XYZ file of N, CA, C and O in Angstrom:
756
model
N 0.850 -1.191 0.000
C 0.000 0.000 0.000
C 0.879 1.232 0.000
O 2.060 1.179 0.313
N 0.289 2.359 -0.298
C 1.029 3.610 -0.302
C 0.471 4.569 0.723
O -0.664 4.453 1.160
N 1.300 5.505 1.098
C 0.856 6.578 1.989
C 0.662 7.830 1.159
O 1.430 8.112 0.243
N -0.383 8.582 1.487
C -0.602 9.903 0.918
C -0.508 10.880 2.085
O -1.342 10.849 2.994
N 0.526 11.709 2.065
C 0.716 12.706 3.104
C 0.027 14.004 2.683
O 0.241 14.479 1.568
N -0.793 14.540 3.575
C -1.371 15.864 3.402
C -0.587 16.771 4.338
O -0.672 16.653 5.559
N 0.234 17.636 3.751
C 1.141 18.482 4.520
C 0.775 19.943 4.323
O 0.528 20.379 3.199
N 0.747 20.676 5.424
C 0.492 22.118 5.383
C 1.099 22.764 6.615
O 1.360 22.093 7.606
N 1.291 24.077 6.548
C 1.449 24.850 7.769
C 0.060 24.868 8.394
O -0.944 24.671 7.699
N -0.034 25.072 9.689
C -1.354 25.046 10.327
C -2.286 26.106 9.731
O -1.843 27.139 9.245
N -3.582 25.794 9.737
C -4.654 26.710 9.297
C -4.586 27.011 7.799
O -4.869 28.114 7.354
N -4.224 25.994 7.017
C -4.065 26.196 5.569
C -4.902 25.221 4.739
O -4.601 24.989 3.569
N -5.933 24.627 5.321
C -6.780 23.727 4.553
C -6.448 22.258 4.726
O -6.810 21.433 3.884
N -5.797 21.917 5.815
C -5.369 20.539 6.043
C -6.552 19.578 6.060
O -6.573 18.585 5.325
N -7.529 19.848 6.914
C -8.674 18.943 7.053
C -9.448 18.866 5.742
O -9.888 17.780 5.339
N -9.592 19.985 5.066
C -10.288 19.993 3.780
C -9.573 19.066 2.799
O -10.189 18.238 2.130
N -8.240 19.179 2.722
C -7.502 18.328 1.789
C -7.558 16.864 2.213
O -7.644 15.977 1.359
N -7.530 16.583 3.506
C -7.693 15.200 3.952
C -9.029 14.640 3.448
O -9.101 13.507 2.973
N -10.074 15.442 3.576
C -11.404 15.016 3.115
C -11.405 14.805 1.596
O -11.987 13.832 1.103
N -10.769 15.699 0.867
C -10.712 15.569 -0.594
C -10.010 14.265 -0.965
O -10.531 13.487 -1.783
N -8.846 14.016 -0.388
C -8.110 12.789 -0.707
C -8.948 11.569 -0.353
O -9.054 10.630 -1.146
N -9.573 11.589 0.825
C -10.415 10.460 1.239
C -11.533 10.211 0.231
O -11.792 9.065 -0.158
N -12.180 11.258 -0.213
C -13.274 11.091 -1.166
C -12.765 10.669 -2.546
O -13.390 9.853 -3.216
N -11.634 11.195 -2.974
C -11.096 10.813 -4.288
C -10.742 9.329 -4.299
O -11.115 8.604 -5.225
N -10.025 8.861 -3.277
C -9.593 7.457 -3.294
C -10.751 6.487 -3.073
O -10.636 5.311 -3.416
N -11.864 6.979 -2.530
C -13.059 6.130 -2.368
C -14.097 6.433 -3.451
O -15.224 5.957 -3.364
N -13.728 7.241 -4.422
C -14.603 7.620 -5.540
C -15.928 8.210 -5.061
O -16.993 7.924 -5.600
N -15.817 9.053 -4.031
C -16.992 9.765 -3.533
C -17.866 8.938 -2.616
O -18.991 9.330 -2.318
N -17.352 7.818 -2.131
C -18.153 6.942 -1.267
C -17.620 6.853 0.159
O -18.061 6.013 0.934
N -16.686 7.706 0.494
C -16.137 7.689 1.856
C -17.190 8.127 2.850
O -17.788 9.179 2.701
N -17.413 7.294 3.845
C -18.449 7.567 4.853
C -17.834 7.657 6.240
O -16.865 6.968 6.542
N -18.445 8.455 7.058
C -18.139 8.514 8.479
C -19.468 8.361 9.204
O -20.218 9.313 9.342
N -19.773 7.153 9.631
C -21.051 6.873 10.288
C -21.028 7.413 11.715
O -20.168 7.019 12.507
N -21.954 8.315 12.065
C -21.943 8.928 13.396
C -22.022 7.914 14.532
O -21.494 8.135 15.597
N -22.682 6.785 14.283
C -22.840 5.810 15.358
C -21.634 4.880 15.497
O -21.581 4.050 16.390
N -20.656 5.014 14.620
C -19.486 4.125 14.671
C -18.312 4.834 15.323
O -18.364 6.013 15.646
N -17.215 4.080 15.478
C -15.992 4.683 15.998
C -15.191 5.348 14.885
O -14.081 5.787 15.102
N -15.750 5.424 13.704
C -15.084 6.053 12.552
C -15.906 7.239 12.053
O -16.245 7.326 10.887
N -16.237 8.145 12.947
C -17.163 9.217 12.600
C -16.481 10.519 12.178
O -17.156 11.505 11.965
N -15.163 10.529 12.057
C -14.458 11.758 11.714
C -13.169 11.405 10.976
O -12.587 10.347 11.204
N -12.695 12.313 10.139
C -11.481 12.066 9.357
C -10.297 11.703 10.248
O -9.437 10.910 9.873
N -10.250 12.228 11.461
C -9.113 11.956 12.343
C -9.111 10.535 12.901
O -8.133 10.113 13.489
N -10.195 9.788 12.718
C -10.210 8.390 13.139
C -9.694 7.468 12.042
O -9.465 6.289 12.278
N -9.522 8.008 10.834
C -8.985 7.200 9.731
C -7.690 7.774 9.168
O -7.021 7.126 8.379
N -7.334 8.989 9.577
C -6.149 9.658 9.045
C -5.233 10.049 10.201
O -5.525 10.994 10.936
N -4.123 9.331 10.387
C -3.227 9.675 11.491
C -2.560 11.034 11.295
O -2.270 11.430 10.174
N -2.359 11.708 12.407
C -1.639 12.977 12.424
C -0.300 12.672 13.084
O -0.223 12.486 14.300
N 0.762 12.603 12.274
C 2.019 12.078 12.792
C 2.718 12.999 13.792
O 3.586 12.550 14.518
N 2.335 14.263 13.859
C 2.966 15.168 14.806
C 2.093 15.424 16.030
O 2.320 16.374 16.760
N 1.121 14.577 16.282
C 0.244 14.724 17.443
C 0.083 13.369 18.123
O 0.363 12.325 17.528
N -0.390 13.406 19.341
C -0.547 12.167 20.098
C -1.988 11.678 20.152
O -2.242 10.596 20.670
N -2.925 12.460 19.647
C -4.314 12.011 19.680
C -4.735 11.541 18.285
O -4.062 11.790 17.301
N -5.840 10.853 18.229
C -6.320 10.317 16.955
C -5.759 8.925 16.708
O -5.075 8.338 17.543
N -6.045 8.414 15.554
C -5.619 7.069 15.189
C -4.106 7.036 14.976
O -3.522 7.992 14.465
N -3.475 5.958 15.371
C -2.029 5.821 15.190
C -1.723 5.380 13.765
O -2.597 4.883 13.045
N -0.474 5.531 13.372
C -0.049 5.064 12.045
C -0.327 3.569 11.910
O -0.780 3.111 10.868
N -0.056 2.816 12.952
C -0.232 1.365 12.907
C -1.696 0.964 12.801
O -2.032 -0.047 12.185
N -2.591 1.744 13.421
C -4.015 1.395 13.442
C -4.826 2.076 12.352
O -6.025 1.818 12.223
N -4.207 2.939 11.599
C -4.947 3.662 10.558
C -5.431 2.685 9.493
O -4.655 1.876 8.985
N -6.706 2.771 9.145
C -7.213 1.872 8.111
C -6.710 2.279 6.729
O -6.432 3.448 6.476
N -6.596 1.314 5.863
C -6.300 1.580 4.463
C -7.626 1.841 3.782
O -8.609 1.139 4.022
N -7.666 2.863 2.937
C -8.916 3.230 2.270
C -8.692 3.287 0.764
O -7.587 3.548 0.284
N -9.767 3.065 0.027
C -9.717 3.180 -1.427
C -9.154 1.944 -2.092
O -8.833 0.950 -1.464
N -9.087 2.049 -3.393
C -8.545 0.955 -4.217
C -7.698 1.579 -5.312
O -8.240 2.322 -6.131
N -6.393 1.380 -5.358
C -5.646 0.571 -4.398
C -5.636 1.246 -3.027
O -5.725 2.466 -2.916
N -5.495 0.444 -1.978
C -5.600 0.994 -0.626
C -4.440 1.917 -0.276
O -3.292 1.647 -0.617
N -4.768 3.014 0.390
C -3.775 3.979 0.856
C -4.074 4.348 2.300
O -5.193 4.184 2.783
N -3.064 4.862 2.938
C -3.216 5.457 4.264
C -3.052 6.954 4.067
O -2.080 7.402 3.453
N -3.987 7.736 4.568
C -3.956 9.194 4.419
C -3.375 9.774 5.710
O -3.952 9.615 6.782
N -2.225 10.431 5.600
C -1.468 10.889 6.763
C -1.452 12.412 6.785
O -1.075 13.048 5.800
N -1.816 12.974 7.933
C -1.767 14.429 8.117
C -0.452 14.817 8.771
O 0.019 14.141 9.681
N 0.130 15.929 8.313
C 1.289 16.481 9.004
C 1.390 17.985 8.795
O 1.013 18.500 7.749
N 1.876 18.638 9.838
C 2.292 20.031 9.745
C 3.815 20.130 9.803
O 4.371 21.228 9.812
N 4.488 18.991 9.861
C 5.946 19.022 9.927
C 6.529 19.738 8.717
O 6.046 19.555 7.592
N 7.575 20.522 8.905
C 8.260 21.099 7.745
C 8.941 19.984 6.955
O 9.220 18.905 7.486
N 9.220 20.236 5.696
C 9.839 19.220 4.838
C 11.118 18.680 5.454
O 11.403 17.483 5.350
N 11.870 19.531 6.122
C 13.139 19.075 6.697
C 12.956 18.056 7.819
O 13.895 17.339 8.161
N 11.749 17.933 8.369
C 11.479 16.961 9.426
C 10.497 15.869 9.007
O 10.318 14.893 9.731
N 9.853 16.037 7.886
C 8.856 15.076 7.424
C 9.542 13.850 6.824
O 10.474 13.991 6.029
N 9.087 12.662 7.186
C 9.685 11.476 6.559
C 9.382 11.466 5.060
O 8.236 11.652 4.662
N 10.410 11.282 4.262
C 10.220 11.261 2.807
C 10.442 9.847 2.297
O 11.376 9.159 2.706
N 9.575 9.438 1.391
C 9.727 8.152 0.710
C 9.364 8.349 -0.755
O 8.344 8.970 -1.064
N 10.156 7.815 -1.659
C 9.833 7.949 -3.081
C 8.574 7.179 -3.486
O 8.015 7.442 -4.543
N 8.083 6.269 -2.637
C 6.867 5.522 -2.979
C 5.616 6.138 -2.361
O 4.502 5.738 -2.697
N 5.779 7.106 -1.473
C 4.633 7.821 -0.914
C 4.275 8.978 -1.840
O 5.046 9.348 -2.732
N 3.101 9.546 -1.618
C 2.699 10.762 -2.323
C 2.484 11.847 -1.281
O 2.057 11.565 -0.168
N 2.771 13.085 -1.689
C 2.670 14.225 -0.787
C 1.860 15.314 -1.484
O 2.176 15.680 -2.612
N 0.851 15.807 -0.797
C 0.102 16.963 -1.298
C 0.315 18.080 -0.285
O -0.020 17.936 0.895
N 0.898 19.169 -0.744
C 1.151 20.320 0.114
C 0.196 21.441 -0.268
O 0.083 21.802 -1.445
N -0.483 21.996 0.735
C -1.389 23.118 0.513
C -0.757 24.365 1.117
O -0.488 24.412 2.324
N -0.509 25.357 0.274
C 0.024 26.641 0.729
C -1.112 27.663 0.726
O -1.905 27.717 -0.212
N -1.200 28.438 1.782
C -2.199 29.498 1.897
C -1.463 30.821 2.013
O -0.366 30.888 2.592
N -2.049 31.874 1.485
C -1.441 33.200 1.566
C -1.056 33.472 3.022
O -1.847 33.208 3.939
N 0.147 33.995 3.265
C 0.607 34.154 4.647
C -0.275 35.057 5.503
O -0.421 34.813 6.707
N -0.886 36.079 4.921
C -1.755 36.957 5.705
C -3.026 36.210 6.105
O -3.475 36.300 7.257
N -3.606 35.450 5.180
C -4.808 34.659 5.501
C -4.484 33.577 6.515
O -5.270 33.310 7.429
N -3.331 32.940 6.354
C -2.887 31.930 7.309
C -2.753 32.555 8.698
O -3.274 32.019 9.689
N -2.094 33.696 8.777
C -1.911 34.376 10.059
C -3.249 34.749 10.680
O -3.480 34.526 11.881
N -4.162 35.309 9.882
C -5.472 35.698 10.407
C -6.214 34.480 10.973
O -6.853 34.560 12.031
N -6.118 33.351 10.283
C -6.775 32.139 10.755
C -6.131 31.636 12.048
O -6.821 31.155 12.954
N -4.819 31.749 12.151
C -4.123 31.360 13.381
C -4.556 32.250 14.546
O -4.806 31.768 15.658
N -4.666 33.551 14.296
C -5.120 34.472 15.346
C -6.526 34.080 15.787
O -6.801 33.965 16.992
N -7.428 33.855 14.837
C -8.805 33.452 15.181
C -8.817 32.143 15.968
O -9.538 32.005 16.958
N -8.025 31.164 15.519
C -7.951 29.869 16.188
C -7.456 30.040 17.627
O -8.053 29.507 18.569
N -6.372 30.800 17.799
C -5.838 31.014 19.144
C -6.797 31.816 20.016
O -6.896 31.560 21.214
N -7.512 32.757 19.432
C -8.504 33.527 20.191
C -9.594 32.589 20.705
O -10.029 32.704 21.861
N -10.017 31.639 19.871
C -11.014 30.661 20.288
C -10.478 29.773 21.413
O -11.205 29.427 22.337
N -9.203 29.415 21.324
C -8.611 28.494 22.289
C -8.281 29.167 23.635
O -8.489 28.559 24.675
N -7.772 30.400 23.604
C -7.304 31.003 24.860
C -7.997 32.311 25.223
O -7.697 32.895 26.262
N -8.927 32.753 24.387
C -9.773 33.898 24.711
C -9.022 35.125 25.153
O -8.117 35.614 24.460
N -9.355 35.653 26.348
C -8.754 36.916 26.796
C -7.257 36.827 27.091
O -6.608 37.854 27.265
N -6.706 35.642 27.140
C -5.265 35.494 27.370
C -4.457 35.616 26.083
O -3.228 35.527 26.111
N -5.151 35.849 24.972
C -4.469 35.987 23.688
C -3.486 37.153 23.731
O -3.853 38.270 24.103
N -2.229 36.918 23.350
C -1.268 38.031 23.308
C -1.707 39.075 22.277
O -2.513 38.785 21.386
N -1.145 40.268 22.346
C -1.460 41.285 21.331
C -1.106 40.771 19.929
O -0.166 39.993 19.752
N -1.840 41.229 18.939
C -1.643 40.767 17.562
C -0.214 41.029 17.099
O 0.385 40.202 16.404
N 0.375 42.148 17.495
C 1.765 42.439 17.098
C 2.719 41.377 17.647
O 3.646 40.948 16.951
N 2.484 40.927 18.870
C 3.332 39.878 19.454
C 3.113 38.555 18.719
O 4.060 37.805 18.474
N 1.872 38.281 18.345
C 1.589 37.073 17.561
C 2.269 37.132 16.191
O 2.775 36.125 15.701
N 2.283 38.316 15.588
C 2.931 38.469 14.281
C 4.435 38.225 14.399
O 5.030 37.554 13.539
N 5.042 38.728 15.465
C 6.474 38.468 15.679
C 6.725 36.974 15.837
O 7.674 36.430 15.261
N 5.887 36.313 16.629
C 6.004 34.867 16.832
C 5.812 34.118 15.509
O 6.586 33.228 15.172
N 4.803 34.509 14.738
C 4.471 33.861 13.457
C 5.660 33.907 12.481
O 5.886 32.967 11.724
N 6.421 34.976 12.526
C 7.552 35.146 11.604
C 8.872 34.620 12.182
O 9.904 34.705 11.510
N 8.822 34.057 13.367
C 10.058 33.605 14.015
C 10.208 32.086 13.933
O 9.270 31.365 13.589
N 11.380 31.623 14.299
C 11.624 30.183 14.354
C 10.920 29.529 15.534
O 10.950 28.308 15.666
N 10.266 30.313 16.377
C 9.489 29.761 17.494
C 8.073 29.385 17.067
O 7.355 28.731 17.816
N 7.679 29.800 15.876
C 6.348 29.473 15.342
C 6.199 27.961 15.269
O 7.143 27.258 14.908
N 5.014 27.457 15.613
C 4.761 26.022 15.478
C 5.182 25.585 14.084
O 4.787 26.181 13.094
N 5.923 24.556 13.975
C 6.318 23.954 12.698
C 7.086 24.922 11.784
O 7.020 24.801 10.568
N 7.789 25.859 12.341
C 8.619 26.851 11.635
C 7.774 27.970 11.024
O 6.586 27.815 10.790
N 8.411 29.106 10.719
C 7.666 30.218 10.119
C 7.152 29.855 8.719
O 7.725 29.001 8.032
N 6.105 30.526 8.319
C 5.410 30.239 7.061
C 6.379 30.144 5.889
O 6.342 29.191 5.114
N 7.258 31.124 5.727
C 8.123 31.167 4.541
C 9.046 29.950 4.478
O 9.230 29.365 3.411
N 9.602 29.539 5.583
C 10.483 28.358 5.588
C 9.685 27.083 5.336
O 10.168 26.173 4.668
N 8.487 27.023 5.908
C 7.637 25.840 5.737
C 7.267 25.663 4.268
O 7.464 24.592 3.682
N 6.761 26.711 3.666
C 6.353 26.659 2.259
C 7.559 26.388 1.363
O 7.484 25.554 0.440
N 8.656 27.047 1.618
C 9.851 26.881 0.797
C 10.336 25.426 0.775
O 10.725 24.916 -0.283
N 10.287 24.761 1.906
C 10.747 23.377 1.950
C 9.942 22.462 1.042
O 10.504 21.656 0.281
N 8.638 22.600 1.080
C 7.790 21.755 0.227
C 7.819 22.212 -1.228
O 7.675 21.396 -2.139
N 7.988 23.507 -1.450
C 8.127 23.995 -2.830
C 9.361 23.349 -3.471
O 9.313 22.877 -4.602
N 10.437 23.302 -2.731
C 11.666 22.676 -3.245
C 11.457 21.183 -3.486
O 11.931 20.644 -4.481
N 10.750 20.517 -2.572
C 10.423 19.102 -2.796
C 9.636 18.936 -4.093
O 9.914 18.045 -4.886
N 8.638 19.794 -4.290
C 7.786 19.679 -5.493
C 8.592 19.905 -6.767
O 8.262 19.337 -7.815
N 9.629 20.727 -6.698
C 10.467 20.969 -7.869
C 11.373 19.781 -8.179
O 11.741 19.557 -9.328
N 11.731 19.018 -7.153
C 12.664 17.896 -7.315
C 11.992 16.527 -7.448
O 12.610 15.603 -7.962
N 10.763 16.401 -6.939
C 10.153 15.074 -6.845
C 8.782 15.051 -7.529
O 7.935 15.889 -7.240
N 8.561 14.051 -8.372
C 7.268 13.899 -9.044
C 6.159 13.440 -8.110
O 4.987 13.493 -8.479
N 6.515 12.979 -6.928
C 5.503 12.482 -5.995
C 5.064 13.547 -4.981
O 4.480 13.225 -3.949
N 5.318 14.822 -5.306
C 4.894 15.933 -4.455
C 4.056 16.891 -5.308
O 4.526 17.405 -6.323
N 2.819 17.098 -4.886
C 1.911 18.031 -5.556
C 1.759 19.262 -4.673
O 1.437 19.152 -3.482
N 1.966 20.432 -5.231
C 1.901 21.705 -4.516
C 0.655 22.435 -5.005
O 0.520 22.701 -6.202
N -0.268 22.732 -4.113
C -1.494 23.449 -4.486
C -1.674 24.663 -3.584
O -1.067 24.758 -2.513
N -2.510 25.580 -4.037
C -2.774 26.803 -3.289
C -4.205 26.797 -2.754
O -5.154 26.542 -3.509
N -4.340 27.097 -1.481
C -5.633 27.163 -0.816
C -6.577 28.123 -1.541
O -7.737 27.810 -1.788
N -6.047 29.279 -1.898
C -6.901 30.286 -2.549
C -7.431 29.784 -3.888
O -8.561 30.100 -4.273
N -6.644 29.008 -4.616
C -7.107 28.414 -5.875
C -8.208 27.398 -5.608
O -9.173 27.298 -6.369
N -8.075 26.642 -4.521
C -9.116 25.673 -4.157
C -10.432 26.389 -3.887
O -11.492 25.916 -4.292
N -10.378 27.508 -3.216
C -11.578 28.275 -2.885
C -12.169 28.912 -4.142
O -13.374 28.861 -4.378
N -11.306 29.496 -4.975
C -11.741 30.256 -6.150
C -12.265 29.369 -7.276
O -13.279 29.672 -7.898
N -11.574 28.274 -7.573
C -11.927 27.444 -8.728
C -11.559 25.993 -8.426
O -10.539 25.480 -8.891
N -12.402 25.336 -7.639
C -12.104 24.018 -7.095
C -11.938 22.941 -8.169
O -11.090 22.063 -8.034
N -12.724 22.998 -9.234
C -12.719 21.945 -10.249
C -11.350 21.603 -10.806
O -10.947 20.432 -10.794
N -10.597 22.567 -11.322
C -9.272 22.249 -11.851
C -8.308 21.685 -10.792
O -7.487 20.822 -11.100
N -8.425 22.153 -9.550
C -7.576 21.618 -8.485
C -7.957 20.165 -8.221
O -7.090 19.294 -8.100
N -9.246 19.891 -8.168
C -9.707 18.515 -7.973
C -9.194 17.622 -9.100
O -8.722 16.503 -8.847
N -9.242 18.101 -10.316
C -8.743 17.309 -11.447
C -7.252 17.004 -11.304
O -6.811 15.890 -11.595
N -6.475 17.991 -10.849
C -5.029 17.764 -10.629
C -4.793 16.743 -9.531
O -3.905 15.892 -9.633
N -5.588 16.822 -8.475
C -5.454 15.863 -7.369
C -5.789 14.461 -7.854
O -5.058 13.504 -7.564
N -6.879 14.321 -8.602
C -7.261 13.008 -9.142
C -6.153 12.435 -10.024
O -5.794 11.260 -9.890
N -5.628 13.243 -10.921
C -4.559 12.776 -11.803
C -3.322 12.400 -10.997
O -2.703 11.357 -11.241
N -2.977 13.215 -10.022
C -1.808 12.954 -9.192
C -1.946 11.636 -8.428
O -0.997 10.865 -8.301
N -3.154 11.382 -7.927
C -3.393 10.154 -7.165
C -3.695 8.954 -8.062
O -3.793 7.833 -7.578
N -3.878 9.211 -9.371
C -4.148 8.113 -10.297
C -5.559 7.591 -10.232
O -5.801 6.404 -10.459
N -6.520 8.474 -9.956
C -7.923 8.081 -9.870
C -8.733 8.839 -10.905
O -8.901 10.053 -10.807
N -9.222 8.112 -11.894
C -10.134 8.695 -12.880
C -11.551 8.522 -12.342
O -11.970 7.408 -12.031
N -12.266 9.621 -12.198
C -13.615 9.575 -11.657
C -14.635 9.703 -12.778
O -14.435 10.467 -13.724
N -15.732 8.975 -12.649
C -16.854 9.163 -13.567
C -17.496 10.505 -13.232
O -17.257 11.058 -12.137
N -18.323 11.055 -14.105
C -19.003 12.312 -13.763
C -19.817 12.223 -12.470
O -19.804 13.171 -11.671
N -20.483 11.095 -12.230
C -21.249 10.939 -10.989
C -20.331 10.899 -9.768
O -20.639 11.505 -8.739
N -19.213 10.179 -9.881
C -18.263 10.114 -8.770
C -17.674 11.488 -8.487
O -17.566 11.907 -7.330
N -17.333 12.203 -9.539
C -16.758 13.537 -9.372
C -17.756 14.468 -8.684
O -17.406 15.238 -7.784
N -19.017 14.393 -9.095
C -20.059 15.211 -8.488
C -20.199 14.880 -6.994
O -20.385 15.779 -6.156
N -20.117 13.590 -6.649
C -20.185 13.188 -5.236
C -18.993 13.723 -4.461
O -19.135 14.197 -3.325
N -17.806 13.657 -5.052
C -16.616 14.180 -4.374
C -16.795 15.678 -4.114
O -16.535 16.158 -3.015
N -17.233 16.407 -5.121
C -17.434 17.856 -4.961
C -18.469 18.125 -3.863
O -18.250 18.972 -2.988
N -19.575 17.389 -3.884
C -20.631 17.587 -2.890
C -20.118 17.308 -1.463
O -20.424 18.045 -0.524
N -19.332 16.270 -1.316
C -18.884 15.844 0.012
C -17.678 16.626 0.514
O -17.319 16.504 1.671
N -17.032 17.390 -0.351
C -15.852 18.134 0.106
C -16.090 19.623 0.046
O -15.247 20.409 0.370
């Protein structure tokens, strides 16, 4: 089986891309039954830089041919690389990424949120979770230039014109979808 890594800096469309990959490899039939123990993408897609969710060993293989869908925010310099795995990297505009991080942290820590200027300094520093945006994006951009098994996409393109991005993802993963399957993937993602 192969692994498909969904790699991003935080707040850049990670969960959305995990869902897209899951639906593409299942041809729009990926289900999460609320009454089961598989009711969320994180129960089938391990997050290798976190301790919660399904482990790499317990992650189910999905689709045909079967793959394991792996989430990571690790920078390329720390991410395990294999020429037989596939990597999809989603880059989001740094200002939008930062705004989403501020909103996320505001939700998590409320009135204890540092001033936005202090957050901006942190965001641009090597203390930022998983390295600063520019270094994170640059590492995967370089991978995409050197390796055919790395697909680099832009979050804003996904939002603006999803169809062509979906087509690139399908081709990259080697899944030709029928019009009905494609419509289901679009509906579910």
